Coordinates of C-alpha atoms in Angstrom, one line a residue:
M1 CA 62.9 108.9 54.7
S2 CA 62.6 109.6 58.5
V3 CA 65.6 110.5 60.5
T4 CA 66.1 108.0 63.4
K5 CA 69.5 109.2 64.8
F6 CA 70.8 112.6 65.8
E7 CA 74.0 112.3 63.8
F8 CA 72.0 111.8 60.6
L9 CA 70.3 115.2 60.8
P10 CA 70.9 117.5 57.8
V11 CA 73.8 119.9 58.3
D12 CA 71.7 123.0 58.3
I13 CA 69.7 121.7 61.3
I14 CA 73.0 120.9 63.1
F15 CA 74.1 124.5 62.4
E16 CA 70.8 125.7 64.0
I17 CA 71.6 123.6 67.1
F18 CA 75.1 124.9 67.3
Y19 CA 73.8 128.5 67.4
Y20 CA 72.5 127.9 70.9
L21 CA 75.8 126.4 72.2
S22 CA 79.1 128.0 73.1
A23 CA 82.3 127.1 71.3
V24 CA 83.6 125.0 74.2
E25 CA 80.3 123.1 74.4
I26 CA 80.4 122.3 70.7
L27 CA 84.0 121.1 70.7
D28 CA 83.6 119.1 73.9
S29 CA 80.4 117.4 72.8
F30 CA 80.8 116.9 69.0
L31 CA 84.4 117.1 67.8
L32 CA 85.2 113.5 68.6
L33 CA 81.7 112.1 68.1
N34 CA 82.4 110.7 64.7
K35 CA 84.1 111.6 61.4
R36 CA 81.1 113.4 60.1
F37 CA 80.8 115.8 63.0
S38 CA 84.6 116.3 63.1
G39 CA 84.5 117.3 59.5
I40 CA 81.6 119.7 60.0
I41 CA 83.3 121.4 62.8
M42 CA 86.7 121.7 61.2
H43 CA 85.8 122.3 57.6
E44 CA 82.1 123.5 57.2
Y45 CA 80.9 125.4 60.2
L46 CA 81.5 129.1 60.3
W47 CA 82.3 130.3 63.8
H48 CA 81.4 133.5 65.6
I49 CA 83.6 133.6 68.7
H50 CA 83.3 135.9 71.7
I51 CA 86.1 135.9 74.3
G52 CA 86.0 137.8 77.5
D53 CA 82.4 139.2 77.3
N54 CA 82.2 138.9 81.1
I55 CA 84.9 139.1 83.7
M56 CA 86.9 136.1 82.6
S57 CA 89.7 134.4 84.5
L58 CA 93.2 133.8 83.2
S59 CA 92.6 130.1 83.0
M60 CA 89.3 130.4 81.1
F61 CA 90.8 132.9 78.7
N62 CA 93.8 130.7 78.1
N63 CA 91.7 127.6 77.6
L64 CA 89.6 129.4 74.9
C65 CA 92.8 130.4 73.1
Q66 CA 94.7 127.1 73.4
N67 CA 91.8 124.6 73.1
V68 CA 89.4 126.5 70.8
L69 CA 91.2 128.9 68.5
K70 CA 94.0 126.5 67.7
F71 CA 91.4 124.1 66.4
I72 CA 88.9 126.3 64.6
G73 CA 90.7 129.6 64.2
R74 CA 90.8 129.4 60.4
R75 CA 87.0 129.0 60.3
V76 CA 86.2 132.0 62.4
V77 CA 84.4 134.7 60.4
S78 CA 83.4 137.0 63.4
F79 CA 85.6 137.6 66.4
R80 CA 84.9 139.7 69.5
I81 CA 87.6 140.1 72.2
T82 CA 87.3 142.0 75.4
L83 CA 90.6 143.0 77.0
S84 CA 89.4 145.4 79.6
H85 CA 90.4 143.5 82.8
V86 CA 93.2 141.3 81.4
V87 CA 97.0 141.6 81.4
G88 CA 98.7 140.7 78.1
G89 CA 95.6 138.9 76.8
W90 CA 96.3 139.8 73.2
S91 CA 99.6 137.8 73.3
L92 CA 97.5 134.7 74.1
I93 CA 95.2 135.4 71.2
S94 CA 97.9 136.1 68.7
S95 CA 100.0 133.0 69.7
S96 CA 96.9 130.8 69.1
L97 CA 96.4 132.2 65.6
Q98 CA 100.1 132.4 64.5
F99 CA 100.2 128.9 63.0
Q100 CA 97.2 129.5 60.7
Q101 CA 98.1 129.8 57.1
K102 CA 94.8 131.4 56.1
I103 CA 91.7 132.5 58.0
L104 CA 88.2 133.5 56.9
L105 CA 87.9 136.4 59.4
Q106 CA 85.7 139.2 58.1
R107 CA 84.5 141.0 61.2
L108 CA 86.7 141.9 64.2
H109 CA 85.5 143.7 67.3
L110 CA 88.2 144.6 69.8
I111 CA 87.4 146.1 73.2
D112 CA 90.1 148.0 75.0
I113 CA 93.1 146.9 72.9
K114 CA 96.2 148.9 73.5
P115 CA 98.2 150.8 70.8
H116 CA 101.2 148.4 70.7
E117 CA 98.8 145.5 70.3
L118 CA 96.9 147.1 67.5
D119 CA 100.3 147.9 65.8
K120 CA 101.1 144.1 65.8
L121 CA 97.6 143.3 64.5
L122 CA 97.8 145.6 61.6
S123 CA 101.1 144.1 60.4
N124 CA 99.5 140.6 60.3
H125 CA 98.7 139.3 56.8
L126 CA 95.8 137.2 58.1
I127 CA 93.5 140.2 58.5
K128 CA 93.8 141.7 55.0
Q129 CA 90.3 140.5 54.0
I130 CA 88.4 142.1 57.0
H131 CA 85.5 144.3 56.0
T132 CA 84.4 145.3 59.5
L133 CA 86.7 146.6 62.2
L134 CA 85.2 147.8 65.5
I135 CA 87.3 149.1 68.3
D136 CA 86.0 150.3 71.7
V137 CA 88.2 151.7 74.4
T138 CA 87.7 152.6 78.1
P139 CA 88.4 156.2 79.4
S140 CA 91.9 155.2 80.7
N141 CA 93.0 153.7 77.4
P142 CA 96.1 155.4 75.9
F143 CA 94.1 155.8 72.6
N144 CA 92.3 158.7 74.3
D145 CA 95.4 160.9 74.2
L146 CA 96.8 160.7 70.7
K147 CA 99.3 163.3 69.8
V148 CA 99.1 162.9 66.0
E149 CA 95.8 163.2 64.4
G150 CA 94.9 160.5 61.9
V151 CA 97.9 158.2 62.4
Y152 CA 95.9 155.1 63.2
L153 CA 93.2 156.0 60.7
A154 CA 95.8 156.1 58.0
N155 CA 97.5 152.9 59.2
V156 CA 94.2 151.0 59.3
F157 CA 93.1 151.9 55.8
S158 CA 96.6 151.2 54.3
Q159 CA 96.5 147.7 55.7
L160 CA 92.8 146.8 55.3
P161 CA 91.9 147.6 51.6
L162 CA 88.4 146.0 51.8
L163 CA 87.2 147.8 54.9
R164 CA 83.6 148.8 54.7
I165 CA 82.7 149.5 58.3
C166 CA 85.2 151.0 60.7
R167 CA 85.0 152.3 64.3
L168 CA 88.1 153.9 65.8
P169 CA 86.9 156.2 68.7
F170 CA 90.4 157.5 69.5
N171 CA 90.7 161.0 70.8
H172 CA 93.3 163.5 69.7
N173 CA 94.5 165.6 72.7
Y174 CA 95.7 169.0 71.4
E175 CA 96.4 170.2 75.0
V176 CA 99.0 167.4 75.4
V177 CA 100.5 168.3 72.1
N178 CA 100.7 172.0 73.1
Q179 CA 102.6 171.1 76.2
L180 CA 105.3 169.4 74.2
G181 CA 106.8 172.6 72.9
K182 CA 107.7 174.0 69.5
S183 CA 110.0 171.1 68.6
S184 CA 107.3 168.5 69.2
L185 CA 104.6 167.0 67.0
K186 CA 102.5 170.1 67.4
L187 CA 99.9 170.7 64.7
Q188 CA 100.9 167.5 62.9
M189 CA 98.2 165.4 61.3
I190 CA 98.5 162.4 59.1
L191 CA 96.0 162.3 56.4
P192 CA 95.8 163.8 53.2
N193 CA 96.9 160.7 51.3
L194 CA 94.5 158.4 53.1
S195 CA 94.2 155.4 50.8
N196 CA 91.9 152.4 50.3
T197 CA 88.7 154.1 51.3
I198 CA 86.8 153.1 48.1
H199 CA 84.7 150.5 50.0
L200 CA 84.2 152.6 53.2
R201 CA 80.5 153.2 53.9
K202 CA 80.4 153.7 57.7
L203 CA 83.0 155.4 59.9
T204 CA 83.1 156.3 63.6
I205 CA 86.0 158.2 65.0
G206 CA 86.7 160.0 68.3
I207 CA 87.4 163.7 69.1
H208 CA 89.5 165.7 66.7
T209 CA 90.0 169.3 65.5
S210 CA 87.7 170.7 62.9
V211 CA 90.6 171.2 60.6
F212 CA 91.3 167.5 60.7
I213 CA 87.7 166.7 60.1
G214 CA 87.6 169.0 57.1
R215 CA 90.6 167.2 55.5
L216 CA 89.2 163.8 56.4
L217 CA 85.8 164.4 54.6
R218 CA 87.6 165.0 51.4
C219 CA 89.2 161.6 51.6
I220 CA 86.1 159.5 52.0
P221 CA 83.9 160.3 49.0
F222 CA 81.6 157.2 49.3
I223 CA 80.8 157.5 53.0
E224 CA 77.2 157.0 53.9
N225 CA 77.2 157.0 57.8
L226 CA 79.6 159.2 59.7
S227 CA 80.2 159.9 63.4
F228 CA 82.9 162.1 64.9
G229 CA 83.7 164.6 67.8
V230 CA 85.1 168.1 67.5
D231 CA 87.3 169.9 70.1
D232 CA 89.2 172.9 68.9
P233 CA 91.8 174.9 70.7
S234 CA 90.4 177.7 72.9
I235 CA 90.1 181.2 71.7
D236 CA 92.7 183.7 73.0
E237 CA 90.5 186.2 74.8
N238 CA 93.1 189.0 74.3
K239 CA 93.1 188.6 70.6
G240 CA 89.3 188.1 70.3
F241 CA 87.6 186.0 67.7
D242 CA 88.1 186.4 63.9
I243 CA 85.0 185.6 61.9
N244 CA 87.3 184.8 59.0
S245 CA 88.5 181.7 60.9
L246 CA 85.3 180.0 60.2
P247 CA 85.9 177.5 57.3
A248 CA 84.5 177.7 53.9
P249 CA 81.6 175.2 53.4
I250 CA 82.5 171.9 51.7
D251 CA 81.1 171.4 48.2
C252 CA 78.2 169.0 48.4
H253 CA 79.7 167.0 45.4
H254 CA 82.4 165.7 47.8
L255 CA 79.9 163.8 50.0
L256 CA 77.1 162.8 47.7
Y257 CA 76.2 159.6 49.6
L258 CA 76.4 160.9 53.2
S259 CA 72.9 160.5 54.7
R260 CA 73.5 159.8 58.4
L261 CA 75.6 162.1 60.6
R262 CA 76.4 162.1 64.3
I263 CA 78.4 165.0 65.7
Y264 CA 79.7 165.6 69.3
C265 CA 81.1 169.1 70.0
T266 CA 82.8 170.2 73.3
D267 CA 82.5 174.0 72.9
N268 CA 80.8 176.9 71.1
I269 CA 83.5 177.5 68.5
S270 CA 83.9 173.8 67.6
F271 CA 80.2 173.6 66.9
H272 CA 80.1 176.7 64.7
R273 CA 83.2 175.7 62.7
I274 CA 81.9 172.2 61.9
V275 CA 78.3 173.3 61.2
T276 CA 79.6 176.1 58.9
F277 CA 81.8 173.6 57.1
L278 CA 78.9 171.1 56.6
S279 CA 76.2 173.8 55.9
F280 CA 75.7 172.9 52.2
I281 CA 75.0 169.2 52.8
F282 CA 72.5 169.3 55.7
G283 CA 69.7 169.1 53.2
Q284 CA 70.7 165.6 52.1
F285 CA 70.7 164.0 55.6
S286 CA 68.0 161.5 56.5
Q287 CA 69.2 161.3 60.1
L288 CA 71.2 163.8 62.3
S289 CA 72.4 163.2 65.8
L290 CA 73.8 166.2 67.7
K291 CA 75.5 166.0 71.0
L292 CA 76.9 169.1 72.8
E293 CA 78.6 169.5 76.1
I294 CA 79.1 173.3 76.4
F295 CA 80.6 175.3 79.1
S296 CA 79.6 178.9 78.2
S297 CA 78.8 182.4 79.4
I298 CA 76.4 185.0 78.1
S299 CA 79.4 187.0 76.7
D300 CA 81.0 184.2 74.7
P301 CA 81.5 184.8 71.0
F302 CA 79.2 182.7 68.8
I303 CA 77.0 181.8 71.7
I304 CA 74.6 178.8 71.2
L305 CA 71.0 179.6 71.8
G306 CA 67.8 177.8 70.9
D307 CA 67.4 179.7 67.7
T308 CA 71.0 178.7 66.8
I309 CA 70.2 175.0 66.8
Q310 CA 66.9 175.8 65.0
K311 CA 68.4 177.8 62.1
L312 CA 71.8 176.2 61.7
C313 CA 70.7 172.5 62.0
I314 CA 67.1 171.7 62.2
D315 CA 65.8 174.1 59.5
R316 CA 68.4 172.9 57.0
L317 CA 67.3 169.3 57.2
K318 CA 64.8 167.9 54.6
P319 CA 61.3 167.7 56.0
C320 CA 61.3 163.9 56.3
A321 CA 64.6 163.7 58.2
T322 CA 64.8 162.5 61.8
Y323 CA 67.1 164.1 64.4
F324 CA 68.3 163.2 67.9
L325 CA 69.5 165.8 70.4
N326 CA 71.6 165.4 73.5
L327 CA 72.6 168.9 74.6
S328 CA 74.2 169.8 78.0
F329 CA 74.9 173.4 78.9
Y330 CA 76.8 174.7 81.9
V331 CA 76.3 178.5 81.9
E332 CA 78.2 181.2 83.8
D333 CA 77.2 184.8 84.4
D334 CA 73.6 184.2 83.4
L335 CA 72.1 183.0 86.7
E336 CA 69.5 185.7 87.1
E337 CA 68.1 186.1 83.6
K338 CA 68.9 182.6 82.3
T339 CA 68.9 183.9 78.8
I340 CA 70.3 180.8 77.2
F341 CA 67.9 178.5 79.0
I342 CA 64.9 180.6 78.1
S343 CA 66.0 180.7 74.5
F344 CA 65.6 177.0 74.3
L345 CA 62.1 177.1 75.9
K346 CA 61.0 179.5 73.2
A347 CA 62.6 177.6 70.3
S348 CA 60.0 176.2 67.9
F349 CA 61.5 172.7 67.7
I350 CA 60.9 172.3 71.5
H351 CA 57.1 172.3 70.9
R352 CA 57.0 169.7 68.1
Q353 CA 55.4 166.4 68.7
R354 CA 57.9 164.4 66.7
P355 CA 60.5 164.0 67.8
K356 CA 59.4 165.0 71.3
V357 CA 62.0 167.3 72.9
F358 CA 62.5 167.6 76.7
I359 CA 64.4 170.4 78.5
Q360 CA 65.3 170.0 82.1
G361 CA 67.3 172.1 84.6
C362 CA 70.0 170.4 86.6
P363 CA 70.4 172.2 89.9
G364 CA 72.8 169.5 91.2
Y365 CA 75.5 170.9 88.9
G366 CA 74.9 174.5 89.7
T367 CA 76.9 177.0 91.8
T368 CA 76.4 180.5 93.0
Y369 CA 77.3 181.8 89.6
M370 CA 76.4 178.9 87.3
Y371 CA 73.4 176.9 86.2
S372 CA 73.0 173.9 84.0
F373 CA 70.4 172.2 81.9
V374 CA 69.9 169.4 79.3
V375 CA 67.9 169.3 76.1
Y376 CA 67.2 165.8 74.6
T377 CA 64.9 163.9 72.3
L378 CA 63.4 160.5 72.7
P379 CA 64.5 157.8 71.9
Y380 CA 67.7 158.7 73.7
N381 CA 70.5 156.9 72.0
D382 CA 73.4 157.3 74.4
T383 CA 74.6 154.3 76.5
I384 CA 75.0 156.4 79.7
L385 CA 71.8 157.4 81.3
P386 CA 72.0 160.1 84.0
T387 CA 69.1 160.5 86.4
T388 CA 68.8 164.1 85.4
L389 CA 66.8 163.0 82.4
F390 CA 63.9 161.7 84.5
A391 CA 62.1 165.0 85.0
T392 CA 58.6 165.9 85.9
N393 CA 57.7 166.6 82.3
L394 CA 58.9 163.2 81.2
E395 CA 56.7 161.7 83.9
K396 CA 53.7 163.6 82.6
Q397 CA 54.3 162.8 78.9
Y398 CA 54.7 159.1 79.3
Q399 CA 52.5 156.8 81.4
M400 CA 53.6 153.6 83.2
S401 CA 52.5 151.5 80.2
T402 CA 55.3 153.0 78.1
N403 CA 58.1 150.5 77.2
A404 CA 61.2 152.1 78.7
V405 CA 63.4 150.1 76.3
D406 CA 61.9 151.9 73.4
L407 CA 62.7 155.3 75.1
F408 CA 66.3 154.4 76.0
P409 CA 67.2 151.5 73.6
R410 CA 71.0 151.7 74.0
A411 CA 71.3 152.4 77.7
N412 CA 73.6 150.2 79.8
E413 CA 74.8 152.4 82.6
L414 CA 72.7 154.4 85.1
V415 CA 74.5 157.4 86.7
L416 CA 72.8 158.4 90.0
I417 CA 73.1 162.2 90.5
S418 CA 71.7 163.9 93.5
S419 CA 71.5 167.5 94.7
K420 CA 72.5 168.6 98.1
E421 CA 70.8 172.0 97.6
D422 CA 67.4 170.8 96.2
K423 CA 66.7 167.1 96.6
S424 CA 63.2 167.5 95.4
S425 CA 64.4 168.4 92.0
F426 CA 65.7 164.9 91.3
P427 CA 63.5 161.9 91.0
N428 CA 63.5 159.1 93.6
L429 CA 63.8 156.0 91.4
A430 CA 63.1 153.8 94.4
Y431 CA 59.6 155.4 95.0
F432 CA 57.4 152.8 93.6
K433 CA 54.2 154.9 93.6
S434 CA 55.7 157.3 91.1
P435 CA 55.6 156.5 87.3
I436 CA 59.3 157.4 87.0
P437 CA 60.7 154.0 87.9
S438 CA 58.7 152.4 85.0
L439 CA 60.5 154.7 82.6
V440 CA 63.9 153.4 83.4
P441 CA 65.1 150.5 81.2
W442 CA 66.1 148.3 84.1
S443 CA 66.5 145.2 82.0
L444 CA 69.2 146.8 79.9
L445 CA 71.4 148.2 82.7
T446 CA 74.6 146.4 83.5
K447 CA 76.4 149.1 85.5
I448 CA 75.4 151.7 88.2
S449 CA 77.7 154.7 88.9
I450 CA 77.3 157.2 91.7
E451 CA 78.5 160.7 91.0
E452 CA 77.6 162.2 94.4
G453 CA 77.6 159.0 96.4
D454 CA 77.6 160.7 99.8
V455 CA 74.0 161.9 99.3
V456 CA 72.4 158.8 97.8
P457 CA 70.6 157.0 100.7
A458 CA 71.5 153.4 101.3
A459 CA 67.8 152.3 101.1
E460 CA 67.4 154.0 97.7
L461 CA 70.5 152.3 96.3
E462 CA 69.4 148.9 97.6
A463 CA 65.9 149.4 96.0
I464 CA 67.6 150.5 92.7
L465 CA 69.8 147.4 92.7
R466 CA 66.7 145.3 93.3
M467 CA 65.0 146.7 90.2
A468 CA 68.2 146.7 88.1
Y469 CA 68.5 142.9 88.3
N470 CA 71.1 142.7 85.4
V471 CA 73.5 145.1 87.0
R472 CA 76.8 143.5 87.8
A473 CA 79.1 146.5 88.1
L474 CA 79.1 149.3 90.7
D475 CA 81.2 152.5 90.4
L476 CA 81.5 154.7 93.4
G477 CA 82.9 158.1 92.7
I478 CA 85.4 160.4 94.4
L479 CA 82.8 161.6 97.0
S480 CA 81.5 158.1 97.9
S481 CA 82.9 157.5 101.4
I482 CA 79.5 157.3 103.1
V483 CA 78.0 154.8 100.7
L484 CA 81.2 152.9 100.8
R485 CA 81.1 152.6 104.6
R486 CA 77.5 151.6 104.4
I487 CA 78.2 148.8 101.9
L488 CA 81.2 147.4 103.8
R489 CA 79.5 147.6 107.2
N490 CA 76.3 146.2 105.8
H491 CA 74.0 149.1 106.9
D492 CA 70.4 148.2 106.1
N493 CA 71.7 144.9 104.5
L494 CA 73.1 146.9 101.6
G495 CA 76.3 144.9 101.7
T496 CA 74.4 141.7 101.5
R497 CA 72.4 142.9 98.5
V498 CA 75.6 144.1 96.7
N499 CA 77.4 140.8 97.4
Q500 CA 74.5 138.8 95.9
Q501 CA 74.4 140.9 92.7
I502 CA 77.6 142.8 92.0
Q503 CA 80.6 141.2 90.3
S504 CA 82.7 144.3 89.7
L505 CA 83.4 147.1 92.2
D506 CA 85.3 150.3 91.3
I507 CA 86.0 152.8 94.1
D508 CA 87.6 156.2 94.0
D509 CA 87.4 157.5 97.6
I510 CA 89.8 160.3 98.6
T511 CA 89.7 159.1 102.2
L512 CA 91.3 155.8 101.4
T513 CA 95.0 156.1 102.2
L514 CA 97.8 153.7 102.7
G515 CA 97.1 153.6 106.4
S516 CA 93.4 152.7 106.0
A517 CA 93.8 150.4 102.9
Q518 CA 94.4 147.2 105.0
R519 CA 91.2 147.9 107.0
F520 CA 89.3 148.5 103.8
C521 CA 90.5 145.1 102.4
R522 CA 89.4 143.3 105.5
L523 CA 86.0 144.8 105.3
L524 CA 85.8 144.0 101.6
S525 CA 86.7 140.4 102.1
N526 CA 84.1 140.0 104.9
Q527 CA 81.2 141.7 103.2
L528 CA 81.7 141.4 99.4
F529 CA 83.5 138.0 99.1
N530 CA 81.9 137.1 95.8
L531 CA 83.5 140.0 93.8
K532 CA 85.3 139.1 90.6
Q533 CA 86.8 142.5 89.8
V534 CA 88.1 145.0 92.3
S535 CA 89.5 148.4 91.5
F536 CA 90.4 151.2 94.0
C537 CA 92.6 154.2 94.5
I538 CA 95.0 154.7 97.4
Y539 CA 95.6 158.4 98.0
D540 CA 98.4 160.1 99.9
S541 CA 97.7 161.2 103.5
Y542 CA 94.3 162.8 103.7
V543 CA 95.5 165.1 106.5
R544 CA 99.1 165.7 105.9
F545 CA 99.1 165.5 102.1
H546 CA 102.2 163.3 101.7
W547 CA 102.8 159.6 101.5
G548 CA 105.0 159.4 104.6
P549 CA 108.5 159.7 105.9
L550 CA 110.4 158.5 102.8
S551 CA 113.7 159.4 104.5
I552 CA 113.3 156.5 107.0
I553 CA 115.9 153.8 106.4
D554 CA 114.4 150.8 104.5
S555 CA 111.2 152.7 103.8
K556 CA 110.9 151.2 100.3
N557 CA 110.9 147.7 101.6
E558 CA 108.4 148.6 104.4
F559 CA 106.0 150.1 101.9
T560 CA 106.5 147.2 99.5
K561 CA 105.8 144.7 102.2
R562 CA 102.5 146.5 103.2
I563 CA 101.3 146.6 99.6
V564 CA 102.3 143.0 98.8
N565 CA 100.6 141.7 101.9
M566 CA 97.5 143.5 100.9
I567 CA 97.6 141.8 97.5
Y568 CA 98.1 138.4 99.2
F569 CA 95.2 139.0 101.5
L570 CA 92.7 139.9 98.7
V571 CA 93.7 137.0 96.5
D572 CA 93.4 134.5 99.3
H573 CA 90.1 135.8 100.7
L574 CA 88.3 136.8 97.5
Q575 CA 88.0 133.3 96.0
Q576 CA 86.1 134.6 92.9
L577 CA 88.5 137.4 92.2
V578 CA 89.7 137.6 88.6
S579 CA 91.0 141.2 88.3
L580 CA 92.7 143.4 90.9
H581 CA 93.6 147.0 90.0
I582 CA 95.2 149.3 92.6
K583 CA 96.0 152.9 91.6
F584 CA 98.2 155.3 93.6
I585 CA 97.4 159.0 93.5
S586 CA 99.5 161.8 95.0
R587 CA 98.1 165.3 95.0
T588 CA 101.4 167.1 95.7
S589 CA 104.1 165.2 93.8
Y590 CA 104.8 162.3 91.5
E591 CA 106.2 160.1 94.4
T592 CA 104.2 157.1 95.4
P593 CA 104.9 154.2 97.7
C594 CA 104.8 151.8 94.7
F595 CA 108.2 150.4 93.7
P596 CA 107.6 148.1 90.7
N597 CA 110.9 146.3 90.8
L598 CA 110.5 145.4 94.4
I599 CA 106.9 144.3 94.1
R600 CA 107.7 142.1 91.1
Q601 CA 110.6 140.6 93.0
Q602 CA 108.4 139.8 96.0
L603 CA 105.7 138.2 94.0
H604 CA 108.2 136.2 92.0
Q605 CA 110.0 134.9 95.1
Y606 CA 106.7 134.2 97.0
P607 CA 104.1 133.5 94.3
L608 CA 100.4 134.1 94.8
S609 CA 98.2 131.1 95.6
R610 CA 96.8 131.2 92.0
P611 CA 98.5 131.6 88.6
C612 CA 98.5 135.2 87.5
R613 CA 99.7 137.9 85.2
L614 CA 101.1 141.1 86.6
R615 CA 101.4 144.6 85.2
C616 CA 103.1 147.1 87.6
S617 CA 104.3 150.7 87.5
S618 CA 104.8 153.5 90.0
E619 CA 101.2 154.6 89.5
M620 CA 99.3 151.3 89.4
I621 CA 99.3 147.6 90.0
Q622 CA 97.1 145.3 87.8
I623 CA 96.8 141.5 88.4
W624 CA 94.9 139.1 86.3
L625 CA 94.1 135.7 88.0

């Protein structure tokens, strides 16, 4: 029998159509169409909801929570929430789900959730059946400075007994712990009774000590895919290094199923400790990813040379195993002979065809006593793509016909790095006659960062923005005053180009002070009026190195008035603005001109022209519109 009406289509065809529509579109178009569609939406369709993927306004976020989650929350099986630019967004999510008696949720992906929010989530009975928990955090998230190792790892597994895939990239900061003193949490770690890991097959965690990693590996016997970072306390040079401090290798019977391993080490000793610990099981790996960021000198104990990587890692792998390298070295006291650099040039794995290994010097990072270089394989699997990777040998190896997405499949951020000393050593990505631009995965890039912004020509930046057509975020670093002025004053139409393309602008310019901030805001509103997210730092006086005459009578109210007026101005003149983040930085003291109680009082007494949520402290102001 032929189908003559849309509403008579088989349910599997309707599901295929729903796949191409957003949750709001489905509910608005079909929920009240008839009883059949209402029943399909409420009782049959399994929902995969994303909230906040882009820079989302408070009203849009609230609408999704109130008018979508309340209706179909119990039918959601996959849930992704981005909280990077929001204030108190998790409270809106949780309030929309609190009336559900039971939900089908199995996969939860949280981006930039805060510790207190995760604590509340883990105590909720509705998530007990989750088998996949993915958490990603930004560099400023409090999860990057955990004082107790393993506390959240233990909490997660105790509350989620069915967890199969888990990503908790939280970093333990032993330096912070050491500063707390002898009566602190120093050297504490919460593990050894880690429970409910029988289903765990894939685990990604952040940076921890090698001792913690050693204890963790004994608690996850069925793990198949593992990723972690290692950062051990520095060696006391006066005491020297005791070879006996290297751990005993773990018995291969503890990790029979581990076949994929990703390691990130921040120093020589961390690398040697973890590689020694895992030495007996390298032969069972089908895939190894090794990332190093090493600050070293030729006299360091357990120095890492090319032969070190060859013997301790690559030679131990089984012949059919694949490996990925991303090694960065910053070497002191070896500038003339370059012993470490040359050792990699001579290493046998450098000359293999598969995987192809590239080694490139980075003079932009060098000093009169230091040099730097990178060693990497393709495909390059990191998300951040520095321009130092695009060397002459890469250009010679790959022709313009090469698919850049295959070379850099996970890249989403391009970091522009230039060299004042030797500009010829870095590729000009805007030079169209060179094969290099064709090797950049322009279609994947969503963010461009400028590390040394004062030496990136405006014409080059504009050309790069033109090629990176999916870029929506621009991050100007701490030395970016020249580029910043060119954008805001529209030199060579750079400001026009940025306004057409960029939604998010993050600026850290040491010349931006309380005195110049109002002028900066006026330029911003005139030139980049389509911005949705703005973040910038206000420094203390660039010349006098202090905020100002705090002893003046009523100075608090005067400073508060200036800051509040700046907020009013930006909200009124940037009509697309969704998120405003202002940070205050003092280089001489903890005093800033930000008085949270007065700012809250002013904004409560004289509200902004749009509904908002406010988070305010003496160090920063964050507004979500």
